[in-house]
Amino acid sequence: MDIIHRVGMRSAALDDVYAALTTVEGLAGWWTTDTTGDPDVGGLLAFRFPQGGFDMVVLEQEPGRKVVWEVVDGPEEWIGTTVRWELRQDGEYVIVLFAHEGWREPVEFMSHCSTKWATFLVSLKQLVETGAGAPARRRARSGASPSGTRRARC
């Protein structure tokens, strides 16, 4: 089971969209301001939200074409899933094909996460088109698990 979305970004450059997916600054500009880690292949990215967080290993990067992450910590339903971004130019648009792949079953939480992904894809579009996205904002951490990672629920 997969979550899939498609979004077009008008007058965007492939390099700008790719940078928004492959740099800590870019990711913090549209997904969550509390983004840290190593965005290179083999690196670990940590995304923290007021209600929890996710850790993802960067599996693949093809400049201007593709980015793939594997979820290694977060909600149980996410662990072992992959997040795939495929990019292509289509006239004056950059098309982003997004997939959150490998869900074990189509649970209600998956539907919730699909809506949240769509919201943040709009934030990515805003960042690339206007220079300002709408990322989640960091709040004081409390209730951390023993490993220090709080379990996000999208």
XYZ file of C-alpha atoms in Angstrom:
154
model
C 0.000 0.000 0.000
C 1.308 3.425 -0.947
C 0.389 7.064 -0.499
C 0.887 8.894 -3.791
C 0.564 12.547 -4.803
C 1.477 14.721 -7.791
C 2.113 18.459 -7.655
C 3.272 20.940 -10.283
C 5.386 23.959 -9.426
C 5.055 26.771 -11.931
C 8.210 28.460 -13.204
C 10.304 26.471 -10.752
C 13.800 25.273 -11.554
C 14.551 21.575 -11.094
C 17.635 22.535 -9.087
C 15.542 24.592 -6.650
C 13.082 21.766 -6.036
C 15.915 19.266 -5.676
C 17.668 21.550 -3.136
C 14.439 21.801 -1.132
C 14.509 17.985 -0.817
C 18.238 17.438 -0.288
C 19.432 20.156 2.087
C 18.606 20.634 5.761
C 17.783 24.288 5.061
C 15.464 23.335 2.199
C 13.648 20.655 4.196
C 13.255 23.009 7.160
C 11.730 25.563 4.807
C 8.681 23.472 3.954
C 8.295 20.427 6.258
C 9.453 21.182 9.803
C 11.754 23.881 11.099
C 13.284 21.281 13.436
C 15.179 19.337 10.758
C 18.732 18.135 11.411
C 21.179 15.566 10.129
C 23.161 14.532 7.095
C 21.239 14.924 3.811
C 23.769 12.984 1.712
C 23.286 9.360 0.586
C 23.768 7.112 3.616
C 23.096 10.018 5.993
C 20.436 10.163 8.686
C 17.867 12.970 8.698
C 15.858 13.756 11.829
C 12.506 15.521 11.470
C 10.878 16.720 14.703
C 7.364 18.058 15.166
C 5.498 19.264 18.254
C 3.833 15.840 18.503
C 6.870 13.663 17.699
C 9.333 12.850 14.966
C 10.803 10.632 12.276
C 14.323 9.505 11.395
C 15.087 8.652 7.785
C 18.170 7.295 6.048
C 18.886 8.799 2.628
C 18.977 5.830 0.213
C 19.237 7.514 -3.196
C 19.767 10.884 -4.829
C 19.885 11.652 -8.533
C 20.362 15.416 -8.992
C 17.273 16.979 -10.506
C 15.527 13.590 -10.797
C 15.028 11.531 -7.649
C 15.373 11.346 -3.863
C 14.560 8.259 -1.742
C 14.510 7.920 2.053
C 13.854 4.932 4.332
C 12.049 5.488 7.630
C 14.120 3.937 10.443
C 12.406 5.492 13.488
C 8.995 6.989 14.130
C 5.487 5.568 14.278
C 5.393 1.795 13.986
C 3.397 2.033 10.746
C 6.174 4.108 9.135
C 9.233 2.055 10.087
C 10.586 0.255 7.031
C 8.561 2.345 4.575
C 10.216 4.505 1.931
C 9.547 8.047 0.811
C 10.230 8.643 -2.886
C 10.407 11.944 -4.755
C 10.638 11.900 -8.564
C 11.121 15.193 -10.422
C 10.752 16.180 -14.052
C 10.424 19.331 -16.098
C 7.153 19.765 -18.006
C 7.163 23.094 -19.836
C 7.169 25.853 -17.250
C 6.385 23.408 -14.426
C 8.475 21.087 -12.333
C 6.362 18.014 -11.623
C 6.916 16.228 -8.319
C 5.678 12.664 -8.082
C 5.602 11.731 -4.411
C 5.143 8.269 -2.895
C 5.234 7.032 0.681
C 5.649 3.352 -0.123
C 5.432 0.048 1.681
C 2.610 0.451 4.189
C 1.701 -3.000 5.484
C -2.040 -2.326 5.413
C -4.444 0.526 4.573
C -5.210 1.664 8.127
C -7.026 4.878 9.046
C -3.695 6.435 10.063
C -2.543 6.056 6.454
C -5.429 8.254 5.293
C -4.528 10.846 7.909
C -0.897 10.824 6.790
C -1.932 11.162 3.137
C -3.743 14.395 4.017
C -0.743 15.674 5.993
C 1.649 14.843 3.131
C -0.621 16.763 0.745
C -0.533 19.774 3.071
C 3.257 19.735 3.210
C 3.527 19.254 -0.567
C 1.589 22.512 -0.890
C 4.124 24.024 1.516
C 6.967 22.747 -0.726
C 5.215 24.320 -3.730
C 4.901 27.622 -1.852
C 8.565 27.556 -0.856
C 9.750 26.972 -4.407
C 7.331 29.398 -6.051
C 7.403 32.258 -3.507
C 10.447 31.671 -1.296
C 8.332 31.007 1.813
C 6.865 27.639 2.771
C 4.617 26.796 5.727
C 6.640 24.281 7.763
C 5.643 22.918 11.158
C 7.197 25.000 13.900
C 9.363 23.673 16.695
C 7.956 23.619 20.207
C 9.523 22.707 23.531
C 10.076 18.957 23.727
C 8.458 16.896 26.437
C 7.462 13.278 26.739
C 10.443 11.979 24.771
C 10.917 8.244 24.546
C 14.028 6.722 26.155
C 15.880 6.978 22.825
C 15.041 10.668 22.671
C 12.723 10.243 19.679
C 9.102 11.067 20.219
C 6.601 9.123 18.185
C 4.903 11.417 15.710
C 1.434 10.698 14.457
C 1.879 12.678 11.225
